[in-house]
Amino acid sequence: MEAIIKMGSKIKLMIRITNSRFYNKKGFTLIEMLIVISIIGILASIVLVGLGAFRSRGRDTRRIADLREAQGALELYYTKFQQYPSSGLNSWGTMSQAIINGGVGVNTVSNDPLSPAKTYVYGASSDQQQYVLMATLEEASHPGLKDDVDGTVFGVNCGDAPQGNYCVRL
């Protein structure tokens, strides 16, 4: 658009009015931005849901490793005292304290990685020559449940259903 402005008889001023900064859009519209943000949100939620399964499987693997570590500590205890600790009301706590106070070189016994207040379960035979350790897994379909001990052993429920109770026995 052009406009000619006359200011007196001698001066002519020609002004070209362009709206190029309004018509040459080089950005995104609001709708385009909303679509992109919603797609990113959907992808992020899919990734986070997928990571949850990996995290629970990692914690289950840690629980199994904790039981193996406790088995090693129990064998050190057995080597020194020729029997395993007795199981009491708080069986895991009783066993842990017996191992720590037994002077076998173990200073700590692990608890559940998700909640330190939640402990594993320990049960010993009446003659204290055998034991069973149990951890409840988050995934009831964990592959480790195929090769573990099942049933009730020394008063400990080692059944796989409805929870995934993983047990090792000696």
Tab-separated table of N, CA and C in Angstrom:
chain	number	residue	atom	x	y	z
A	1	MET	N	0.851	-1.156	0.000
A	1	MET	CA	0.000	0.000	0.000
A	1	MET	C	0.900	1.223	0.000
A	2	GLU	N	0.580	2.114	-0.831
A	2	GLU	CA	1.347	3.344	-0.917
A	2	GLU	C	0.420	4.512	-0.684
A	3	ALA	N	0.962	5.519	-0.056
A	3	ALA	CA	0.165	6.728	0.179
A	3	ALA	C	1.027	7.935	-0.141
A	4	ILE	N	0.432	8.858	-0.762
A	4	ILE	CA	1.137	10.097	-1.084
A	4	ILE	C	0.549	11.182	-0.212
A	5	ILE	N	1.421	11.814	0.489
A	5	ILE	CA	0.981	12.885	1.370
A	5	ILE	C	1.546	14.191	0.821
A	6	LYS	N	0.679	15.142	0.601
A	6	LYS	CA	1.115	16.442	0.112
A	6	LYS	C	1.187	17.399	1.277
A	7	MET	N	2.321	17.975	1.416
A	7	MET	CA	2.502	18.975	2.463
A	7	MET	C	2.926	20.262	1.758
A	8	GLY	N	1.978	21.021	1.500
A	8	GLY	CA	2.245	22.233	0.722
A	8	GLY	C	2.393	21.864	-0.742
A	9	SER	N	2.860	22.780	-1.582
A	9	SER	CA	2.964	22.501	-3.008
A	9	SER	C	4.330	21.970	-3.386
A	10	LYS	N	5.324	22.168	-2.565
A	10	LYS	CA	6.671	21.809	-2.949
A	10	LYS	C	7.132	20.441	-2.407
A	11	ILE	N	6.510	19.972	-1.390
A	11	ILE	CA	7.019	18.754	-0.753
A	11	ILE	C	6.034	17.620	-0.993
A	12	LYS	N	6.574	16.623	-1.568
A	12	LYS	CA	5.792	15.406	-1.713
A	12	LYS	C	6.521	14.307	-0.935
A	13	LEU	N	5.792	13.654	-0.228
A	13	LEU	CA	6.386	12.577	0.567
A	13	LEU	C	5.640	11.293	0.244
A	14	MET	N	6.388	10.374	-0.140
A	14	MET	CA	5.776	9.102	-0.467
A	14	MET	C	6.156	8.101	0.629
A	15	ILE	N	5.170	7.566	1.188
A	15	ILE	CA	5.398	6.608	2.273
A	15	ILE	C	4.839	5.262	1.836
A	16	ARG	N	5.671	4.354	1.910
A	16	ARG	CA	5.212	3.007	1.605
A	16	ARG	C	4.940	2.300	2.932
A	17	ILE	N	3.738	1.929	3.041
A	17	ILE	CA	3.343	1.252	4.261
A	17	ILE	C	3.300	-0.246	3.963
A	18	THR	N	4.113	-0.939	4.659
A	18	THR	CA	4.111	-2.395	4.490
A	18	THR	C	3.837	-3.044	5.833
A	19	ASN	N	3.141	-4.070	5.753
A	19	ASN	CA	2.836	-4.847	6.955
A	19	ASN	C	3.601	-6.176	6.916
A	20	SER	N	4.840	-6.104	6.467
A	20	SER	CA	5.591	-7.339	6.279
A	20	SER	C	5.812	-8.089	7.592
A	21	ARG	N	5.949	-7.368	8.667
A	21	ARG	CA	6.189	-8.101	9.906
A	21	ARG	C	4.912	-8.776	10.403
A	22	PHE	N	3.769	-8.396	9.901
A	22	PHE	CA	2.530	-9.048	10.289
A	22	PHE	C	2.162	-10.179	9.329
A	23	TYR	N	2.598	-10.093	8.091
A	23	TYR	CA	2.218	-11.088	7.104
A	23	TYR	C	3.270	-12.173	6.904
A	24	ASN	N	4.512	-11.915	7.184
A	24	ASN	CA	5.580	-12.910	7.034
A	24	ASN	C	5.784	-13.622	8.370
A	25	LYS	N	4.960	-14.585	8.649
A	25	LYS	CA	5.036	-15.297	9.919
A	25	LYS	C	6.142	-16.340	9.841
A	26	LYS	N	7.030	-16.304	10.817
A	26	LYS	CA	8.108	-17.275	10.859
A	26	LYS	C	8.077	-18.062	12.163
A	27	GLY	N	7.000	-18.059	12.889
A	27	GLY	CA	6.858	-18.775	14.156
A	27	GLY	C	5.774	-19.826	14.061
A	28	PHE	N	5.425	-20.387	15.206
A	28	PHE	CA	4.387	-21.403	15.270
A	28	PHE	C	3.104	-20.785	15.800
A	29	THR	N	2.007	-21.320	15.345
A	29	THR	CA	0.724	-20.858	15.870
A	29	THR	C	0.473	-21.541	17.210
A	30	LEU	N	-0.480	-21.043	17.913
A	30	LEU	CA	-0.818	-21.601	19.219
A	30	LEU	C	-1.280	-23.053	19.098
A	31	ILE	N	-2.036	-23.353	18.079
A	31	ILE	CA	-2.532	-24.720	17.889
A	31	ILE	C	-1.381	-25.670	17.590
A	32	GLU	N	-0.440	-25.239	16.762
A	32	GLU	CA	0.721	-26.084	16.481
A	32	GLU	C	1.511	-26.368	17.754
A	33	MET	N	1.683	-25.366	18.582
A	33	MET	CA	2.410	-25.543	19.841
A	33	MET	C	1.662	-26.503	20.770
A	34	LEU	N	0.345	-26.382	20.841
A	34	LEU	CA	-0.432	-27.274	21.697
A	34	LEU	C	-0.349	-28.720	21.222
A	35	ILE	N	-0.360	-28.919	19.918
A	35	ILE	CA	-0.246	-30.274	19.374
A	35	ILE	C	1.107	-30.879	19.724
A	36	VAL	N	2.164	-30.116	19.546
A	36	VAL	CA	3.512	-30.611	19.855
A	36	VAL	C	3.638	-30.933	21.345
A	37	ILE	N	3.136	-30.053	22.197
A	37	ILE	CA	3.223	-30.279	23.642
A	37	ILE	C	2.423	-31.515	24.045
A	38	SER	N	1.258	-31.710	23.445
A	38	SER	CA	0.459	-32.891	23.797
A	38	SER	C	1.142	-34.176	23.334
A	39	ILE	N	1.776	-34.162	22.169
A	39	ILE	CA	2.505	-35.345	21.696
A	39	ILE	C	3.667	-35.659	22.631
A	40	ILE	N	4.402	-34.643	23.042
A	40	ILE	CA	5.515	-34.846	23.977
A	40	ILE	C	4.997	-35.405	25.303
A	41	GLY	N	3.873	-34.903	25.774
A	41	GLY	CA	3.287	-35.406	27.017
A	41	GLY	C	2.887	-36.861	26.927
A	42	ILE	N	2.295	-37.244	25.809
A	42	ILE	CA	1.890	-38.640	25.622
A	42	ILE	C	3.113	-39.546	25.591
A	43	LEU	N	4.146	-39.152	24.865
A	43	LEU	CA	5.369	-39.956	24.798
A	43	LEU	C	6.035	-40.068	26.165
A	44	ALA	N	6.060	-38.982	26.918
A	44	ALA	CA	6.668	-39.009	28.252
A	44	ALA	C	5.913	-39.946	29.182
A	45	SER	N	4.595	-39.940	29.113
A	45	SER	CA	3.825	-40.832	29.986
A	45	SER	C	4.050	-42.293	29.618
A	46	ILE	N	4.189	-42.588	28.339
A	46	ILE	CA	4.464	-43.962	27.912
A	46	ILE	C	5.819	-44.415	28.434
A	47	VAL	N	6.807	-43.551	28.345
A	47	VAL	CA	8.150	-43.893	28.827
A	47	VAL	C	8.138	-44.108	30.334
A	48	LEU	N	7.464	-43.243	31.083
A	48	LEU	CA	7.439	-43.378	32.540
A	48	LEU	C	6.725	-44.643	32.986
A	49	VAL	N	5.655	-45.007	32.309
A	49	VAL	CA	4.953	-46.242	32.650
A	49	VAL	C	5.854	-47.437	32.361
A	50	GLY	N	6.566	-47.394	31.267
A	50	GLY	CA	7.485	-48.479	30.924
A	50	GLY	C	8.631	-48.604	31.904
A	51	LEU	N	9.112	-47.501	32.442
A	51	LEU	CA	10.214	-47.542	33.396
A	51	LEU	C	9.787	-48.132	34.728
A	52	GLY	N	8.517	-48.025	35.071
A	52	GLY	CA	8.036	-48.578	36.334
A	52	GLY	C	8.274	-50.077	36.428
A	53	ALA	N	8.059	-50.794	35.338
A	53	ALA	CA	8.284	-52.239	35.329
A	53	ALA	C	9.762	-52.558	35.506
A	54	PHE	N	10.634	-51.768	34.895
A	54	PHE	CA	12.069	-51.985	35.050
A	54	PHE	C	12.504	-51.731	36.484
A	55	ARG	N	11.939	-50.719	37.096
A	55	ARG	CA	12.301	-50.404	38.482
A	55	ARG	C	11.861	-51.503	39.434
A	56	SER	N	10.637	-51.995	39.272
A	56	SER	CA	10.169	-53.054	40.171
A	56	SER	C	10.972	-54.336	39.963
A	57	ARG	N	11.322	-54.635	38.735
A	57	ARG	CA	12.142	-55.822	38.483
A	57	ARG	C	13.534	-55.648	39.087
A	58	GLY	N	14.065	-54.437	39.038
A	58	GLY	CA	15.359	-54.168	39.668
A	58	GLY	C	15.302	-54.341	41.178
A	59	ARG	N	14.213	-53.866	41.795
A	59	ARG	CA	14.068	-54.047	43.247
A	59	ARG	C	13.906	-55.524	43.596
A	60	ASP	N	13.190	-56.278	42.756
A	60	ASP	CA	13.045	-57.717	43.002
A	60	ASP	C	14.394	-58.420	42.921
A	61	THR	N	15.197	-58.043	41.951
A	61	THR	CA	16.532	-58.623	41.826
A	61	THR	C	17.373	-58.275	43.045
A	62	ARG	N	17.226	-57.054	43.536
A	62	ARG	CA	17.939	-56.645	44.754
A	62	ARG	C	17.483	-57.477	45.952
A	63	ARG	N	16.197	-57.766	46.054
A	63	ARG	CA	15.686	-58.586	47.157
A	63	ARG	C	16.307	-59.986	47.127
A	64	ILE	N	16.379	-60.565	45.943
A	64	ILE	CA	16.975	-61.896	45.813
A	64	ILE	C	18.453	-61.842	46.187
A	65	ALA	N	19.148	-60.792	45.759
A	65	ALA	CA	20.563	-60.632	46.118
A	65	ALA	C	20.727	-60.447	47.629
A	66	ASP	N	19.804	-59.725	48.257
A	66	ASP	CA	19.857	-59.550	49.715
A	66	ASP	C	19.727	-60.891	50.431
A	67	LEU	N	18.854	-61.763	49.934
A	67	LEU	CA	18.706	-63.080	50.552
A	67	LEU	C	19.975	-63.907	50.383
A	68	ARG	N	20.612	-63.796	49.232
A	68	ARG	CA	21.877	-64.518	49.014
A	68	ARG	C	22.962	-63.984	49.960
A	69	GLU	N	22.977	-62.681	50.156
A	69	GLU	CA	23.927	-62.073	51.087
A	69	GLU	C	23.652	-62.550	52.514
A	70	ALA	N	22.391	-62.627	52.889
A	70	ALA	CA	22.032	-63.121	54.221
A	70	ALA	C	22.417	-64.593	54.367
A	71	GLN	N	22.315	-65.363	53.289
A	71	GLN	CA	22.742	-66.759	53.337
A	71	GLN	C	24.227	-66.855	53.667
A	72	GLY	N	25.025	-66.000	53.043
A	72	GLY	CA	26.460	-65.992	53.337
A	72	GLY	C	26.737	-65.652	54.794
A	73	ALA	N	26.010	-64.666	55.322
A	73	ALA	CA	26.180	-64.285	56.724
A	73	ALA	C	25.741	-65.422	57.648
A	74	LEU	N	24.662	-66.109	57.295
A	74	LEU	CA	24.200	-67.239	58.107
A	74	LEU	C	25.213	-68.381	58.104
A	75	GLU	N	25.884	-68.601	56.985
A	75	GLU	CA	26.905	-69.649	56.932
A	75	GLU	C	28.108	-69.284	57.802
A	76	LEU	N	28.475	-68.009	57.833
A	76	LEU	CA	29.543	-67.575	58.741
A	76	LEU	C	29.128	-67.814	60.192
A	77	TYR	N	27.885	-67.512	60.500
A	77	TYR	CA	27.361	-67.724	61.851
A	77	TYR	C	27.385	-69.216	62.192
A	78	TYR	N	26.967	-70.048	61.256
A	78	TYR	CA	26.934	-71.492	61.491
A	78	TYR	C	28.344	-72.044	61.700
A	79	THR	N	29.295	-71.539	60.943
A	79	THR	CA	30.678	-71.988	61.087
A	79	THR	C	31.195	-71.713	62.497
A	80	LYS	N	30.807	-70.603	63.067
A	80	LYS	CA	31.285	-70.233	64.404
A	80	LYS	C	30.517	-70.942	65.518
A	81	PHE	N	29.186	-71.073	65.382
A	81	PHE	CA	28.356	-71.574	66.485
A	81	PHE	C	27.777	-72.978	66.253
A	82	GLN	N	27.983	-73.562	65.094
A	82	GLN	CA	27.475	-74.889	64.737
A	82	GLN	C	25.948	-74.988	64.781
A	83	GLN	N	25.278	-73.870	64.654
A	83	GLN	CA	23.821	-73.818	64.531
A	83	GLN	C	23.441	-72.457	63.969
A	84	TYR	N	22.236	-72.384	63.424
A	84	TYR	CA	21.721	-71.115	62.909
A	84	TYR	C	20.985	-70.393	64.029
A	85	PRO	N	20.818	-69.073	63.918
A	85	PRO	CA	20.076	-68.341	64.959
A	85	PRO	C	18.641	-68.853	65.061
A	86	SER	N	18.088	-68.764	66.259
A	86	SER	CA	16.691	-69.167	66.437
A	86	SER	C	15.791	-68.099	65.832
A	87	SER	N	14.602	-68.497	65.443
A	87	SER	CA	13.654	-67.524	64.894
A	87	SER	C	12.665	-67.158	65.984
A	88	GLY	N	12.386	-65.866	66.107
A	88	GLY	CA	11.467	-65.388	67.131
A	88	GLY	C	10.291	-64.670	66.513
A	89	LEU	N	9.689	-63.773	67.283
A	89	LEU	CA	8.534	-63.019	66.786
A	89	LEU	C	8.919	-62.145	65.605
A	90	ASN	N	9.984	-61.377	65.757
A	90	ASN	CA	10.502	-60.569	64.655
A	90	ASN	C	11.665	-61.349	64.071
A	91	SER	N	11.353	-62.354	63.285
A	91	SER	CA	12.359	-63.321	62.868
A	91	SER	C	13.543	-62.706	62.131
A	92	TRP	N	13.293	-61.750	61.236
A	92	TRP	CA	14.399	-61.137	60.500
A	92	TRP	C	15.242	-60.277	61.436
A	93	GLY	N	14.591	-59.547	62.317
A	93	GLY	CA	15.323	-58.717	63.275
A	93	GLY	C	16.127	-59.558	64.246
A	94	THR	N	15.549	-60.659	64.721
A	94	THR	CA	16.256	-61.561	65.632
A	94	THR	C	17.473	-62.155	64.953
A	95	MET	N	17.296	-62.622	63.732
A	95	MET	CA	18.399	-63.199	62.973
A	95	MET	C	19.469	-62.154	62.694
A	96	SER	N	19.059	-60.950	62.301
A	96	SER	CA	20.019	-59.884	61.998
A	96	SER	C	20.858	-59.543	63.220
A	97	GLN	N	20.209	-59.373	64.366
A	97	GLN	CA	20.941	-59.039	65.591
A	97	GLN	C	21.877	-60.167	66.009
A	98	ALA	N	21.442	-61.414	65.843
A	98	ALA	CA	22.299	-62.545	66.195
A	98	ALA	C	23.552	-62.561	65.327
A	99	ILE	N	23.401	-62.277	64.045
A	99	ILE	CA	24.557	-62.270	63.144
A	99	ILE	C	25.478	-61.100	63.466
A	100	ILE	N	24.908	-59.914	63.654
A	100	ILE	CA	25.721	-58.721	63.929
A	100	ILE	C	26.446	-58.870	65.267
A	101	ASN	N	25.740	-59.336	66.297
A	101	ASN	CA	26.341	-59.479	67.624
A	101	ASN	C	27.191	-60.739	67.759
A	102	GLY	N	27.109	-61.643	66.779
A	102	GLY	CA	27.847	-62.902	66.846
A	102	GLY	C	29.327	-62.772	66.553
A	103	GLY	N	29.759	-61.616	66.087
A	103	GLY	CA	31.179	-61.416	65.815
A	103	GLY	C	31.694	-62.235	64.650
A	104	VAL	N	30.898	-62.329	63.602
A	104	VAL	CA	31.319	-63.108	62.435
A	104	VAL	C	31.795	-62.212	61.294
A	105	GLY	N	31.943	-60.923	61.561
A	105	GLY	CA	32.440	-59.995	60.551
A	105	GLY	C	31.366	-59.326	59.724
A	106	VAL	N	30.123	-59.452	60.125
A	106	VAL	CA	29.021	-58.818	59.405
A	106	VAL	C	28.475	-57.696	60.276
A	107	ASN	N	28.451	-56.473	59.731
A	107	ASN	CA	27.994	-55.314	60.504
A	107	ASN	C	26.555	-54.922	60.222
A	108	THR	N	26.043	-55.253	59.050
A	108	THR	CA	24.664	-54.912	58.700
A	108	THR	C	24.040	-56.051	57.897
A	109	VAL	N	22.744	-56.158	58.018
A	109	VAL	CA	21.965	-57.099	57.210
A	109	VAL	C	20.902	-56.268	56.500
A	110	SER	N	20.790	-56.438	55.198
A	110	SER	CA	19.927	-55.587	54.372
A	110	SER	C	18.449	-55.785	54.669
A	111	ASN	N	17.692	-54.719	54.417
A	111	ASN	CA	16.233	-54.753	54.471
A	111	ASN	C	15.686	-54.492	53.076
A	112	ASP	N	14.394	-54.504	52.937
A	112	ASP	CA	13.731	-54.307	51.653
A	112	ASP	C	14.134	-52.968	51.029
A	113	PRO	N	14.479	-52.933	49.724
A	113	PRO	CA	14.908	-51.675	49.097
A	113	PRO	C	13.801	-50.636	48.944
A	114	LEU	N	12.548	-51.058	48.878
A	114	LEU	CA	11.452	-50.109	48.705
A	114	LEU	C	11.094	-49.433	50.020
A	115	SER	N	11.110	-50.179	51.088
A	115	SER	CA	10.754	-49.643	52.397
A	115	SER	C	11.627	-50.311	53.455
A	116	PRO	N	12.564	-49.573	54.032
A	116	PRO	CA	13.429	-50.169	55.062
A	116	PRO	C	12.649	-50.713	56.260
A	117	ALA	N	11.450	-50.197	56.499
A	117	ALA	CA	10.641	-50.705	57.606
A	117	ALA	C	10.096	-52.105	57.289
A	118	LYS	N	9.954	-52.402	56.003
A	118	LYS	CA	9.475	-53.721	55.586
A	118	LYS	C	10.683	-54.653	55.524
A	119	THR	N	10.622	-55.727	56.258
A	119	THR	CA	11.771	-56.624	56.302
A	119	THR	C	11.449	-57.940	55.617
A	120	TYR	N	12.479	-58.737	55.481
A	120	TYR	CA	12.313	-60.079	54.950
A	120	TYR	C	11.913	-61.001	56.104
A	121	VAL	N	11.697	-62.272	55.798
A	121	VAL	CA	11.275	-63.223	56.826
A	121	VAL	C	12.318	-64.330	56.929
A	122	TYR	N	12.620	-64.710	58.166
A	122	TYR	CA	13.569	-65.780	58.467
A	122	TYR	C	12.871	-66.799	59.347
A	123	GLY	N	13.065	-68.051	59.053
A	123	GLY	CA	12.528	-69.120	59.891
A	123	GLY	C	13.567	-70.211	60.033
A	124	ALA	N	13.708	-70.746	61.240
A	124	ALA	CA	14.687	-71.803	61.496
A	124	ALA	C	13.970	-73.055	61.983
A	125	SER	N	14.594	-74.200	61.722
A	125	SER	CA	14.041	-75.456	62.225
A	125	SER	C	14.212	-75.504	63.740
A	126	SER	N	13.487	-76.402	64.391
A	126	SER	CA	13.538	-76.470	65.858
A	126	SER	C	14.930	-76.842	66.366
A	127	ASP	N	15.698	-77.622	65.593
A	127	ASP	CA	17.058	-77.967	66.025
A	127	ASP	C	18.098	-76.955	65.536
A	128	GLN	N	17.655	-75.918	64.861
A	128	GLN	CA	18.486	-74.819	64.352
A	128	GLN	C	19.586	-75.309	63.397
A	129	GLN	N	19.286	-76.349	62.634
A	129	GLN	CA	20.232	-76.872	61.660
A	129	GLN	C	19.812	-76.561	60.224
A	130	GLN	N	18.631	-75.990	60.053
A	130	GLN	CA	18.135	-75.589	58.742
A	130	GLN	C	17.403	-74.265	58.890
A	131	TYR	N	17.262	-73.568	57.768
A	131	TYR	CA	16.544	-72.290	57.799
A	131	TYR	C	15.891	-72.037	56.455
A	132	VAL	N	15.021	-71.047	56.438
A	132	VAL	CA	14.404	-70.566	55.207
A	132	VAL	C	14.378	-69.041	55.270
A	133	LEU	N	14.621	-68.402	54.138
A	133	LEU	CA	14.550	-66.944	54.006
A	133	LEU	C	13.487	-66.618	52.972
A	134	MET	N	12.684	-65.576	53.226
A	134	MET	CA	11.601	-65.222	52.311
A	134	MET	C	11.571	-63.721	52.069
A	135	ALA	N	11.362	-63.361	50.811
A	135	ALA	CA	11.144	-61.968	50.409
A	135	ALA	C	9.918	-61.932	49.511
A	136	THR	N	9.081	-60.927	49.700
A	136	THR	CA	7.907	-60.761	48.840
A	136	THR	C	8.303	-59.900	47.649
A	137	LEU	N	8.187	-60.461	46.449
A	137	LEU	CA	8.547	-59.752	45.225
A	137	LEU	C	7.360	-58.940	44.725
A	138	GLU	N	7.654	-57.853	44.019
A	138	GLU	CA	6.593	-57.008	43.462
A	138	GLU	C	5.935	-57.663	42.259
A	139	GLU	N	6.713	-58.380	41.472
A	139	GLU	CA	6.182	-59.039	40.278
A	139	GLU	C	5.911	-60.500	40.598
A	140	ALA	N	4.650	-60.864	40.629
A	140	ALA	CA	4.287	-62.254	40.919
A	140	ALA	C	4.689	-63.192	39.787
A	141	SER	N	5.083	-62.642	38.640
A	141	SER	CA	5.515	-63.466	37.507
A	141	SER	C	7.033	-63.435	37.333
A	142	HIS	N	7.758	-63.056	38.365
A	142	HIS	CA	9.225	-62.979	38.286
A	142	HIS	C	9.793	-64.368	37.971
A	143	PRO	N	10.770	-64.453	37.062
A	143	PRO	CA	11.320	-65.761	36.683
A	143	PRO	C	11.960	-66.521	37.846
A	144	GLY	N	12.442	-65.815	38.858
A	144	GLY	CA	13.066	-66.479	39.996
A	144	GLY	C	12.106	-67.328	40.802
A	145	LEU	N	10.807	-67.061	40.678
A	145	LEU	CA	9.815	-67.819	41.443
A	145	LEU	C	9.650	-69.255	40.942
A	146	LYS	N	10.167	-69.542	39.747
A	146	LYS	CA	10.036	-70.894	39.202
A	146	LYS	C	10.950	-71.885	39.923
A	147	ASP	N	12.079	-71.399	40.445
A	147	ASP	CA	13.080	-72.292	41.030
A	147	ASP	C	13.202	-72.157	42.543
A	148	ASP	N	12.265	-71.480	43.186
A	148	ASP	CA	12.382	-71.282	44.630
A	148	ASP	C	11.621	-72.362	45.391
A	149	VAL	N	11.681	-72.279	46.710
A	149	VAL	CA	10.974	-73.217	47.585
A	149	VAL	C	9.516	-72.787	47.684
A	150	ASP	N	8.592	-73.731	47.643
A	150	ASP	CA	7.163	-73.427	47.765
A	150	ASP	C	6.571	-74.171	48.954
A	151	GLY	N	5.422	-73.684	49.419
A	151	GLY	CA	4.742	-74.296	50.551
A	151	GLY	C	5.065	-73.551	51.840
A	152	THR	N	4.718	-74.135	52.965
A	152	THR	CA	5.031	-73.548	54.267
A	152	THR	C	6.227	-74.287	54.845
A	153	VAL	N	7.286	-73.536	55.120
A	153	VAL	CA	8.523	-74.119	55.623
A	153	VAL	C	8.892	-73.419	56.922
A	154	PHE	N	9.003	-74.173	58.006
A	154	PHE	CA	9.355	-73.644	59.337
A	154	PHE	C	8.464	-72.467	59.720
A	155	GLY	N	7.200	-72.558	59.366
A	155	GLY	CA	6.236	-71.518	59.705
A	155	GLY	C	6.231	-70.324	58.773
A	156	VAL	N	7.023	-70.362	57.715
A	156	VAL	CA	7.107	-69.255	56.756
A	156	VAL	C	6.324	-69.636	55.502
A	157	ASN	N	5.410	-68.749	55.066
A	157	ASN	CA	4.609	-68.986	53.867
A	157	ASN	C	5.447	-68.698	52.631
A	158	CYS	N	5.822	-69.740	51.934
A	158	CYS	CA	6.637	-69.597	50.724
A	158	CYS	C	5.818	-69.790	49.452
A	159	GLY	N	4.505	-69.709	49.553
A	159	GLY	CA	3.653	-69.869	48.380
A	159	GLY	C	3.795	-68.700	47.422
A	160	ASP	N	3.726	-68.985	46.135
A	160	ASP	CA	3.893	-67.947	45.115
A	160	ASP	C	2.633	-67.123	44.896
A	161	ALA	N	1.456	-67.652	45.224
A	161	ALA	CA	0.210	-66.932	44.952
A	161	ALA	C	-0.434	-66.516	46.266
A	162	PRO	N	-1.137	-65.417	46.350
A	162	PRO	CA	-1.332	-64.399	45.319
A	162	PRO	C	-0.144	-63.451	45.201
A	163	GLN	N	0.724	-63.429	46.217
A	163	GLN	CA	1.921	-62.593	46.139
A	163	GLN	C	3.064	-63.452	45.642
A	164	GLY	N	4.130	-62.817	45.240
A	164	GLY	CA	5.304	-63.553	44.806
A	164	GLY	C	6.267	-63.724	45.962
A	165	ASN	N	6.041	-64.723	46.816
A	165	ASN	CA	6.943	-64.979	47.934
A	165	ASN	C	8.105	-65.832	47.448
A	166	TYR	N	9.287	-65.235	47.416
A	166	TYR	CA	10.489	-65.929	46.970
A	166	TYR	C	11.203	-66.471	48.198
A	167	CYS	N	11.466	-67.779	48.222
A	167	CYS	CA	12.105	-68.401	49.380
A	167	CYS	C	13.338	-69.191	48.970
A	168	VAL	N	14.338	-69.157	49.843
A	168	VAL	CA	15.507	-70.027	49.722
A	168	VAL	C	15.619	-70.788	51.033
A	169	ARG	N	16.060	-72.024	50.921
A	169	ARG	CA	16.112	-72.882	52.106
A	169	ARG	C	17.436	-73.621	52.146
A	170	LEU	N	17.909	-73.821	53.355
A	170	LEU	CA	19.072	-74.678	53.546
A	170	LEU	C	18.755	-75.678	54.617
